[in-house]
Amino acid sequence: MDNNGIWISGQTGSEGGFPFANPGGGAYYVDAPEGIVDAFVMKFGNDLTLDWSTRYGGESNDVALQILRDVWGRIWVSGDTRSSDFPTATSTGLTAADNTLGGDLDDFIIRFAANGTVEWSSYIGGNDTEWNVSIGKPKLSIAPNLNVFFCGTTASTDLPTIYNSATWLDDTQNGNDDGYILQFDYNTMVAEWATYVGGTQQDQIFGCFANEDNGLFVVGQAGSADLDLIPVSDAYYQQEATVLGNGFQAEDAFILHYKPSLEADWFTYWGGTSFFQGEHPYDLYVGNNLLYIVGSTDQEYLDQLGTGDVTIPLVDFGGDSYFDETYNGDYEDVFICMFDIDIITPVQELAQAGEQNMLHVYPSPANGSIRITYTSSGLHPTEIEIIDVSGRIVSSLTWPTSQGILTVDVSKLTLGIYTIEALYERTRVATIKFQKH
């Protein structure tokens, strides 16, 4: 959903009665059943009129699992297909699509122009199965620098792996299933980077998100205890997968971050003693230098296994923020976690080699005034902006260069996390967060 309307994708096995609409103008349109189950794409206007609705698929099962509209108006759909005649396409100037179903089940990507014409449609897969866990997983993400990222889970041993000297690469499918990540150039759809992610057991990637600094966050579930983890000083780090008292390994979530150069720089387990479904991340979002992850954790079989309570890493944010430290469900509870990613992806500093910029705030949490200090071997900031979690600037202040400490009244701000940005001639030189209590 955006200011252009509402976009929906999914699957249909209906032979009649499904609402279709042909907008004309070259938009892709099929209303007759193509296979057992077809993917569909729908677009509603802001007045909720049905502007466009079409099937998309081949002779077997085709399921659309994600749809997004990019800032240039193009529509992207991803999903799974079992059809050997899935409609692939390549427009002039774009690299040739993969026209062959590689295994029993492949992923697919479709790229539509703003008017609904198909610009590129391709299988994504190898000699075995590529699969999705459920609808809505964010498998496709587009970075501001026009890198298109696609991730998933595969049993194929022959997916192409691509790297250069700066990127991180695992070129071997190691377990029953491994995660995989592809990066395409937006303008050509040439695959520029491709890697497996996994250990000796079953490891699955559930989603990815390209953040504003052009890095990439990836979340999934690990069945392997031998992932090549990467700690970051002061960042959350769980070095070992959880092993239960009877020797069974819990299935923990994992979090992986890549720099804009696609070099991995943070890789950690995240989880507790849940065994049956483990920690299962469903979605992630990055904004205002914060990483949010939502998912589920279960207590199934814990009493039988004698492992005690679920012990996922819980943190009370304080103040009036919601906090529940008790497992309440018979089967699963939802979890929500938030990470400060300034530690992982530090702000690029103004550039004299060796220059060190440091921004400090005290106290935090705060409910009255805060004191901001800045130390640097180079330029001093001329402005300070305070930004809420939605990205809205709530305060903008001039900082005289003669003043070493800036005192700011934050008593009227609502409770929550805020980012302070130090600017020199409108260029960001440092950031720090504080909590309003």
GROMACS .gro file of C-alpha atoms in nm:
model
  437
    1MET     CA    1   0.000   0.000   0.000
    2ASP     CA    2   0.128   0.346  -0.092
    3ASN     CA    3  -0.005   0.676  -0.224
    4ASN     CA    4  -0.058   0.508  -0.562
    5GLY     CA    5  -0.297   0.246  -0.428
    6ILE     CA    6  -0.306  -0.100  -0.274
    7TRP     CA    7  -0.113  -0.394  -0.422
    8ILE     CA    8  -0.194  -0.757  -0.344
    9SER     CA    9  -0.045  -1.085  -0.461
   10GLY     CA   10  -0.128  -1.444  -0.378
   11GLN     CA   11  -0.258  -1.766  -0.526
   12THR     CA   12  -0.590  -1.882  -0.666
   13GLY     CA   13  -0.730  -2.219  -0.768
   14SER     CA   14  -1.066  -2.070  -0.868
   15GLU     CA   15  -1.195  -2.159  -1.213
   16GLY     CA   16  -1.459  -1.890  -1.202
   17GLY     CA   17  -1.583  -1.599  -0.996
   18PHE     CA   18  -1.240  -1.450  -0.925
   19PRO     CA   19  -1.237  -1.071  -0.986
   20PHE     CA   20  -1.020  -0.977  -1.286
   21ALA     CA   21  -0.959  -0.639  -1.447
   22ASN     CA   22  -0.768  -0.550  -1.763
   23PRO     CA   23  -0.635  -0.193  -1.754
   24GLY     CA   24  -0.510  -0.208  -2.114
   25GLY     CA   25  -0.206  -0.015  -2.225
   26GLY     CA   26   0.005  -0.329  -2.261
   27ALA     CA   27  -0.041  -0.450  -1.903
   28TYR     CA   28  -0.002  -0.825  -1.855
   29TYR     CA   29  -0.346  -0.984  -1.837
   30VAL     CA   30  -0.464  -1.346  -1.819
   31ASP     CA   31  -0.804  -1.439  -1.675
   32ALA     CA   32  -0.828  -1.808  -1.771
   33PRO     CA   33  -0.678  -2.074  -1.541
   34GLU     CA   34  -0.327  -2.168  -1.648
   35GLY     CA   35  -0.260  -2.449  -1.399
   36ILE     CA   36  -0.377  -2.615  -1.081
   37VAL     CA   37  -0.300  -2.303  -0.880
   38ASP     CA   38  -0.200  -1.971  -1.035
   39ALA     CA   39  -0.033  -1.670  -0.884
   40PHE     CA   40  -0.230  -1.347  -0.906
   41VAL     CA   41  -0.148  -0.976  -0.895
   42MET     CA   42  -0.407  -0.711  -0.806
   43LYS     CA   43  -0.402  -0.334  -0.782
   44PHE     CA   44  -0.670  -0.121  -0.618
   45GLY     CA   45  -0.687   0.255  -0.659
   46ASN     CA   46  -0.702   0.493  -0.366
   47ASP     CA   47  -1.081   0.491  -0.403
   48LEU     CA   48  -1.069   0.106  -0.374
   49THR     CA   49  -1.173   0.049  -0.734
   50LEU     CA   50  -1.010  -0.259  -0.890
   51ASP     CA   51  -0.770  -0.117  -1.150
   52TRP     CA   52  -0.580  -0.432  -1.246
   53SER     CA   53  -0.609  -0.801  -1.166
   54THR     CA   54  -0.442  -1.087  -1.351
   55ARG     CA   55  -0.332  -1.446  -1.317
   56TYR     CA   56   0.033  -1.535  -1.367
   57GLY     CA   57   0.160  -1.890  -1.399
   58GLY     CA   58   0.203  -2.214  -1.590
   59GLU     CA   59   0.063  -2.564  -1.598
   60SER     CA   60   0.122  -2.657  -1.232
   61ASN     CA   61   0.131  -2.471  -0.900
   62ASP     CA   62   0.245  -2.108  -0.887
   63VAL     CA   63   0.228  -1.903  -0.568
   64ALA     CA   64   0.307  -1.531  -0.530
   65LEU     CA   65   0.441  -1.468  -0.181
   66GLN     CA   66   0.557  -1.106  -0.187
   67ILE     CA   67   0.477  -0.789  -0.379
   68LEU     CA   68   0.640  -0.448  -0.355
   69ARG     CA   69   0.636  -0.122  -0.548
   70ASP     CA   70   0.969   0.059  -0.573
   71VAL     CA   71   1.025   0.434  -0.576
   72TRP     CA   72   1.038   0.434  -0.958
   73GLY     CA   73   0.690   0.281  -0.980
   74ARG     CA   74   0.793  -0.070  -1.084
   75ILE     CA   75   0.610  -0.367  -0.933
   76TRP     CA   76   0.808  -0.669  -0.809
   77VAL     CA   77   0.653  -1.006  -0.731
   78SER     CA   78   0.832  -1.311  -0.594
   79GLY     CA   79   0.718  -1.660  -0.510
   80ASP     CA   80   0.744  -2.032  -0.586
   81THR     CA   81   0.661  -2.236  -0.896
   82ARG     CA   82   0.636  -2.601  -0.996
   83SER     CA   83   0.544  -2.514  -1.356
   84SER     CA   84   0.788  -2.610  -1.631
   85ASP     CA   85   0.624  -2.348  -1.858
   86PHE     CA   86   0.619  -2.056  -1.616
   87PRO     CA   87   0.608  -1.741  -1.834
   88THR     CA   88   0.958  -1.594  -1.837
   89ALA     CA   89   1.049  -1.271  -2.016
   90THR     CA   90   1.343  -1.042  -2.088
   91SER     CA   91   1.311  -0.683  -2.210
   92THR     CA   92   1.571  -0.504  -2.419
   93GLY     CA   93   1.869  -0.401  -2.212
   94LEU     CA   94   1.812  -0.658  -1.938
   95THR     CA   95   2.011  -0.978  -1.898
   96ALA     CA   96   1.853  -1.301  -2.017
   97ALA     CA   97   1.621  -1.466  -1.768
   98ASP     CA   98   1.653  -1.829  -1.659
   99ASN     CA   99   1.391  -2.010  -1.866
  100THR     CA  100   1.425  -2.358  -1.713
  101LEU     CA  101   1.268  -2.514  -1.405
  102GLY     CA  102   1.573  -2.658  -1.234
  103GLY     CA  103   1.420  -2.887  -0.970
  104ASP     CA  104   1.081  -2.986  -0.841
  105LEU     CA  105   1.023  -2.636  -0.701
  106ASP     CA  106   1.195  -2.308  -0.796
  107ASP     CA  107   1.160  -1.953  -0.676
  108PHE     CA  108   1.069  -1.681  -0.926
  109ILE     CA  109   1.098  -1.304  -0.965
  110ILE     CA  110   0.871  -1.093  -1.188
  111ARG     CA  111   0.942  -0.726  -1.258
  112PHE     CA  112   0.658  -0.520  -1.403
  113ALA     CA  113   0.685  -0.170  -1.545
  114ALA     CA  114   0.462   0.095  -1.388
  115ASN     CA  115   0.200   0.031  -1.659
  116GLY     CA  116   0.189  -0.345  -1.584
  117THR     CA  117   0.396  -0.473  -1.876
  118VAL     CA  118   0.640  -0.751  -1.790
  119GLU     CA  119   1.001  -0.631  -1.809
  120TRP     CA  120   1.171  -0.937  -1.662
  121SER     CA  121   1.052  -1.271  -1.529
  122SER     CA  122   1.280  -1.555  -1.430
  123TYR     CA  123   1.314  -1.884  -1.249
  124ILE     CA  124   1.554  -1.873  -0.953
  125GLY     CA  125   1.683  -2.219  -0.873
  126GLY     CA  126   1.914  -2.513  -0.920
  127ASN     CA  127   1.900  -2.891  -0.941
  128ASP     CA  128   1.683  -2.941  -0.631
  129THR     CA  129   1.423  -2.746  -0.435
  130GLU     CA  130   1.405  -2.375  -0.353
  131TRP     CA  131   1.125  -2.298  -0.118
  132ASN     CA  132   0.944  -2.043   0.092
  133VAL     CA  133   0.811  -2.105   0.440
  134SER     CA  134   0.498  -1.891   0.419
  135ILE     CA  135   0.336  -1.593   0.255
  136GLY     CA  136   0.467  -1.250   0.339
  137LYS     CA  137   0.833  -1.324   0.400
  138PRO     CA  138   1.040  -1.028   0.279
  139LYS     CA  139   1.259  -1.216   0.032
  140LEU     CA  140   1.312  -0.924  -0.204
  141SER     CA  141   1.462  -0.587  -0.108
  142ILE     CA  142   1.597  -0.293  -0.310
  143ALA     CA  143   1.876  -0.073  -0.174
  144PRO     CA  144   1.904   0.301  -0.249
  145ASN     CA  145   2.216   0.231  -0.458
  146LEU     CA  146   2.005   0.015  -0.694
  147ASN     CA  147   2.118  -0.322  -0.568
  148VAL     CA  148   1.832  -0.574  -0.584
  149PHE     CA  149   1.861  -0.844  -0.318
  150PHE     CA  150   1.675  -1.176  -0.320
  151CYS     CA  151   1.706  -1.446  -0.057
  152GLY     CA  152   1.563  -1.788   0.016
  153THR     CA  153   1.626  -2.147   0.115
  154THR     CA  154   1.764  -2.417  -0.113
  155ALA     CA  155   1.854  -2.784  -0.130
  156SER     CA  156   2.027  -2.732  -0.466
  157THR     CA  157   2.400  -2.799  -0.487
  158ASP     CA  158   2.458  -2.614  -0.815
  159LEU     CA  159   2.337  -2.259  -0.755
  160PRO     CA  160   2.587  -2.018  -0.909
  161THR     CA  161   2.812  -1.844  -0.658
  162ILE     CA  162   2.960  -1.507  -0.755
  163TYR     CA  163   3.197  -1.284  -0.564
  164ASN     CA  164   3.481  -1.037  -0.586
  165SER     CA  165   3.764  -0.965  -0.344
  166ALA     CA  166   3.546  -0.746  -0.121
  167THR     CA  167   3.240  -0.968  -0.083
  168TRP     CA  168   3.166  -1.251   0.157
  169LEU     CA  169   3.119  -1.593  -0.002
  170ASP     CA  170   3.015  -1.943   0.094
  171ASP     CA  171   3.034  -2.138  -0.231
  172THR     CA  172   2.920  -2.477  -0.097
  173GLN     CA  173   2.578  -2.615  -0.010
  174ASN     CA  174   2.663  -2.780   0.323
  175GLY     CA  175   2.351  -2.914   0.491
  176ASN     CA  176   2.005  -3.052   0.418
  177ASP     CA  177   1.902  -2.698   0.331
  178ASP     CA  178   2.106  -2.378   0.317
  179GLY     CA  179   2.004  -2.019   0.284
  180TYR     CA  180   2.107  -1.832  -0.028
  181ILE     CA  181   2.136  -1.465  -0.128
  182LEU     CA  182   2.150  -1.310  -0.476
  183GLN     CA  183   2.227  -0.950  -0.567
  184PHE     CA  184   2.125  -0.808  -0.905
  185ASP     CA  185   2.203  -0.476  -1.069
  186TYR     CA  186   1.872  -0.289  -1.093
  187ASN     CA  187   1.938  -0.145  -1.440
  188THR     CA  188   2.049  -0.468  -1.610
  189MET     CA  189   1.926  -0.752  -1.379
  190VAL     CA  190   2.276  -0.902  -1.407
  191ALA     CA  191   2.354  -1.118  -1.103
  192GLU     CA  192   2.664  -0.962  -0.945
  193TRP     CA  193   2.687  -1.157  -0.618
  194ALA     CA  194   2.553  -1.492  -0.502
  195THR     CA  195   2.629  -1.696  -0.193
  196TYR     CA  196   2.506  -1.983   0.020
  197VAL     CA  197   2.458  -1.927   0.395
  198GLY     CA  198   2.463  -2.233   0.617
  199GLY     CA  199   2.636  -2.506   0.812
  200THR     CA  200   2.615  -2.884   0.822
  201GLN     CA  201   2.246  -2.907   0.915
  202GLN     CA  202   1.927  -2.733   0.800
  203ASP     CA  203   1.953  -2.354   0.783
  204GLN     CA  204   1.684  -2.133   0.635
  205ILE     CA  205   1.674  -1.766   0.536
  206PHE     CA  206   1.336  -1.606   0.597
  207GLY     CA  207   1.393  -1.245   0.497
  208CYS     CA  208   1.628  -0.963   0.404
  209PHE     CA  209   1.618  -0.584   0.422
  210ALA     CA  210   1.851  -0.338   0.251
  211ASN     CA  211   1.893  -0.039   0.479
  212GLU     CA  212   1.944   0.329   0.402
  213ASP     CA  213   2.324   0.294   0.412
  214ASN     CA  214   2.304   0.027   0.138
  215GLY     CA  215   2.401  -0.257   0.368
  216LEU     CA  216   2.191  -0.573   0.401
  217PHE     CA  217   2.034  -0.742   0.703
  218VAL     CA  218   1.933  -1.108   0.677
  219VAL     CA  219   1.735  -1.317   0.927
  220GLY     CA  220   1.666  -1.688   0.937
  221GLN     CA  221   1.663  -2.002   1.147
  222ALA     CA  222   1.967  -2.215   1.220
  223GLY     CA  223   1.969  -2.590   1.267
  224SER     CA  224   2.349  -2.588   1.246
  225ALA     CA  225   2.579  -2.534   1.542
  226ASP     CA  226   2.877  -2.454   1.317
  227LEU     CA  227   2.781  -2.129   1.143
  228ASP     CA  228   3.077  -1.896   1.075
  229LEU     CA  229   2.975  -1.630   1.325
  230ILE     CA  230   3.119  -1.277   1.335
  231PRO     CA  231   3.117  -1.077   1.660
  232VAL     CA  232   3.109  -0.697   1.677
  233SER     CA  233   3.243  -0.517   1.982
  234ASP     CA  234   2.955  -0.398   2.206
  235ALA     CA  235   2.689  -0.547   1.972
  236TYR     CA  236   2.465  -0.836   2.076
  237TYR     CA  237   2.646  -1.165   2.021
  238GLN     CA  238   2.539  -1.523   2.099
  239GLN     CA  239   2.842  -1.733   2.018
  240GLU     CA  240   2.687  -2.079   2.040
  241ALA     CA  241   2.362  -2.234   1.932
  242THR     CA  242   2.144  -2.340   2.224
  243VAL     CA  243   2.189  -2.709   2.316
  244LEU     CA  244   1.924  -2.862   2.540
  245GLY     CA  245   1.998  -3.073   2.846
  246ASN     CA  246   1.929  -3.399   2.663
  247GLY     CA  247   2.173  -3.317   2.384
  248PHE     CA  248   1.915  -3.194   2.132
  249GLN     CA  249   2.001  -2.866   1.962
  250ALA     CA  250   1.744  -2.589   1.976
  251GLU     CA  251   1.667  -2.412   1.648
  252ASP     CA  252   1.776  -2.055   1.710
  253ALA     CA  253   1.717  -1.754   1.492
  254PHE     CA  254   2.021  -1.594   1.334
  255ILE     CA  255   2.096  -1.237   1.227
  256LEU     CA  256   2.350  -1.151   0.958
  257HIS     CA  257   2.464  -0.812   0.832
  258TYR     CA  258   2.662  -0.719   0.523
  259LYS     CA  259   2.838  -0.390   0.460
  260PRO     CA  260   2.759  -0.202   0.134
  261SER     CA  261   3.068  -0.378  -0.006
  262LEU     CA  262   2.885  -0.707   0.074
  263GLU     CA  263   3.148  -0.809   0.325
  264ALA     CA  264   2.983  -0.978   0.623
  265ASP     CA  265   3.055  -0.791   0.946
  266TRP     CA  266   2.801  -0.923   1.204
  267PHE     CA  267   2.665  -1.277   1.234
  268THR     CA  268   2.504  -1.409   1.552
  269TYR     CA  269   2.260  -1.666   1.685
  270TRP     CA  270   1.958  -1.531   1.874
  271GLY     CA  271   1.748  -1.774   2.072
  272GLY     CA  272   1.672  -1.985   2.374
  273THR     CA  273   1.570  -2.335   2.477
  274SER     CA  274   1.269  -2.376   2.249
  275PHE     CA  275   1.304  -2.697   2.046
  276PHE     CA  276   1.007  -2.788   1.826
  277GLN     CA  277   0.978  -2.477   1.609
  278GLY     CA  278   1.252  -2.276   1.775
  279GLU     CA  279   1.284  -1.903   1.723
  280HIS     CA  280   1.123  -1.824   1.392
  281PRO     CA  281   1.172  -1.467   1.260
  282TYR     CA  282   0.882  -1.359   1.039
  283ASP     CA  283   0.968  -1.005   0.937
  284LEU     CA  284   1.233  -0.736   0.978
  285TYR     CA  285   1.252  -0.363   0.923
  286VAL     CA  286   1.536  -0.111   0.939
  287GLY     CA  287   1.475   0.258   0.999
  288ASN     CA  288   1.641   0.547   1.180
  289ASN     CA  289   1.940   0.325   1.262
  290LEU     CA  290   1.725   0.068   1.440
  291LEU     CA  291   1.668  -0.295   1.340
  292TYR     CA  292   1.332  -0.447   1.429
  293ILE     CA  293   1.261  -0.821   1.413
  294VAL     CA  294   0.931  -0.995   1.489
  295GLY     CA  295   0.873  -1.368   1.507
  296SER     CA  296   0.758  -1.656   1.723
  297THR     CA  297   0.903  -1.887   1.984
  298ASP     CA  298   0.751  -2.207   2.121
  299GLN     CA  299   0.762  -2.422   2.432
  300GLU     CA  300   0.642  -2.742   2.267
  301TYR     CA  301   0.802  -3.056   2.416
  302LEU     CA  302   0.996  -2.861   2.677
  303ASP     CA  303   0.832  -3.039   2.969
  304GLN     CA  304   0.890  -3.375   2.802
  305LEU     CA  305   1.253  -3.290   2.741
  306GLY     CA  306   1.305  -3.156   3.090
  307THR     CA  307   1.462  -2.830   2.976
  308GLY     CA  308   1.265  -2.581   3.184
  309ASP     CA  309   1.137  -2.244   3.067
  310VAL     CA  310   1.202  -2.068   2.740
  311THR     CA  311   1.509  -1.850   2.782
  312ILE     CA  312   1.518  -1.619   2.482
  313PRO     CA  313   1.721  -1.299   2.543
  314LEU     CA  314   1.471  -1.053   2.695
  315VAL     CA  315   1.537  -0.684   2.764
  316ASP     CA  316   1.305  -0.449   2.951
  317PHE     CA  317   1.322  -0.115   2.767
  318GLY     CA  318   1.195   0.065   3.074
  319GLY     CA  319   0.951   0.349   3.119
  320ASP     CA  320   0.602   0.270   2.996
  321SER     CA  321   0.719   0.044   2.715
  322TYR     CA  322   0.545  -0.293   2.687
  323PHE     CA  323   0.736  -0.583   2.840
  324ASP     CA  324   0.626  -0.944   2.896
  325GLU     CA  325   0.883  -1.187   3.031
  326THR     CA  326   0.645  -1.483   3.073
  327TYR     CA  327   0.580  -1.753   2.815
  328ASN     CA  328   0.199  -1.766   2.796
  329GLY     CA  329   0.102  -1.983   2.500
  330ASP     CA  330   0.025  -2.352   2.476
  331TYR     CA  331   0.212  -2.357   2.148
  332GLU     CA  332   0.380  -2.030   2.050
  333ASP     CA  333   0.432  -1.673   2.170
  334VAL     CA  334   0.527  -1.377   1.952
  335PHE     CA  335   0.852  -1.192   2.017
  336ILE     CA  336   0.960  -0.842   1.915
  337CYS     CA  337   1.317  -0.722   1.941
  338MET     CA  338   1.498  -0.401   1.851
  339PHE     CA  339   1.871  -0.350   1.793
  340ASP     CA  340   2.069  -0.027   1.779
  341ILE     CA  341   2.262  -0.066   1.454
  342ASP     CA  342   2.489   0.235   1.499
  343ILE     CA  343   2.725  -0.012   1.667
  344ILE     CA  344   2.722  -0.233   1.357
  345THR     CA  345   2.707   0.032   1.082
  346PRO     CA  346   2.880   0.342   1.219
  347VAL     CA  347   2.808   0.677   1.058
  348GLN     CA  348   3.063   0.779   0.793
  349GLU     CA  349   3.262   1.064   0.938
  350LEU     CA  350   3.376   1.381   0.765
  351ALA     CA  351   3.686   1.305   0.594
  352GLN     CA  352   4.023   1.382   0.698
  353ALA     CA  353   4.216   1.061   0.737
  354GLY     CA  354   4.236   0.965   1.098
  355GLU     CA  355   3.976   1.219   1.213
  356GLN     CA  356   3.775   1.098   1.514
  357ASN     CA  357   3.428   1.243   1.581
  358MET     CA  358   3.254   1.158   1.908
  359LEU     CA  359   2.904   1.261   2.015
  360HIS     CA  360   2.789   1.207   2.374
  361VAL     CA  361   2.455   1.258   2.549
  362TYR     CA  362   2.374   1.256   2.920
  363PRO     CA  363   2.157   1.145   3.087
  364SER     CA  364   1.981   0.870   2.898
  365PRO     CA  365   1.707   0.784   2.980
  366ALA     CA  366   1.609   1.147   3.035
  367ASN     CA  367   1.286   1.326   3.126
  368GLY     CA  368   1.394   1.690   3.155
  369SER     CA  369   1.706   1.820   2.983
  370ILE     CA  370   1.995   1.646   2.811
  371ARG     CA  371   2.351   1.766   2.769
  372ILE     CA  372   2.520   1.698   2.437
  373THR     CA  373   2.897   1.711   2.396
  374TYR     CA  374   3.109   1.665   2.087
  375THR     CA  375   3.480   1.594   2.059
  376SER     CA  376   3.670   1.598   1.731
  377SER     CA  377   4.017   1.647   1.596
  378GLY     CA  378   3.863   1.831   1.301
  379LEU     CA  379   3.544   2.024   1.222
  380HIS     CA  380   3.286   2.113   1.487
  381PRO     CA  381   2.916   2.059   1.405
  382THR     CA  382   2.706   2.368   1.335
  383GLU     CA  383   2.364   2.209   1.387
  384ILE     CA  384   2.195   1.940   1.592
  385GLU     CA  385   1.878   1.758   1.482
  386ILE     CA  386   1.667   1.535   1.705
  387ILE     CA  387   1.475   1.272   1.508
  388ASP     CA  388   1.203   1.033   1.625
  389VAL     CA  389   1.170   0.667   1.525
  390SER     CA  390   0.949   0.756   1.225
  391GLY     CA  391   1.229   0.974   1.082
  392ARG     CA  392   1.055   1.304   1.165
  393ILE     CA  393   1.278   1.589   1.281
  394VAL     CA  394   1.127   1.706   1.612
  395SER     CA  395   1.392   1.965   1.697
  396SER     CA  396   1.663   2.151   1.503
  397LEU     CA  397   1.918   2.363   1.689
  398THR     CA  398   2.215   2.579   1.597
  399TRP     CA  399   2.533   2.484   1.782
  400PRO     CA  400   2.780   2.775   1.815
  401THR     CA  401   3.137   2.653   1.766
  402SER     CA  402   3.238   2.833   2.087
  403GLN     CA  403   3.000   2.621   2.292
  404GLY     CA  404   3.139   2.283   2.404
  405ILE     CA  405   2.821   2.159   2.575
  406LEU     CA  406   2.470   2.202   2.436
  407THR     CA  407   2.179   2.171   2.682
  408VAL     CA  408   1.845   2.075   2.527
  409ASP     CA  409   1.502   2.062   2.693
  410VAL     CA  410   1.334   1.732   2.598
  411SER     CA  411   1.056   1.740   2.858
  412LYS     CA  412   0.783   1.790   2.598
  413LEU     CA  413   0.891   1.497   2.379
  414THR     CA  414   0.680   1.183   2.393
  415LEU     CA  415   0.829   0.868   2.542
  416GLY     CA  416   1.054   0.668   2.311
  417ILE     CA  417   1.389   0.643   2.133
  418TYR     CA  418   1.534   0.948   1.955
  419THR     CA  419   1.839   0.996   1.736
  420ILE     CA  420   2.062   1.303   1.769
  421GLU     CA  421   2.245   1.394   1.449
  422ALA     CA  422   2.537   1.636   1.447
  423LEU     CA  423   2.566   1.825   1.116
  424TYR     CA  424   2.839   2.038   0.961
  425GLU     CA  425   2.709   2.244   0.668
  426ARG     CA  426   2.417   1.997   0.635
  427THR     CA  427   2.650   1.693   0.625
  428ARG     CA  428   2.605   1.437   0.902
  429VAL     CA  429   2.924   1.386   1.102
  430ALA     CA  430   2.804   1.180   1.399
  431THR     CA  431   2.490   1.033   1.558
  432ILE     CA  432   2.385   0.901   1.895
  433LYS     CA  433   2.057   0.780   2.045
  434PHE     CA  434   1.887   0.860   2.372
  435GLN     CA  435   1.572   0.744   2.545
  436LYS     CA  436   1.300   0.984   2.662
  437HIS     CA  437   1.152   0.848   2.983
   0.00000   0.00000   0.00000
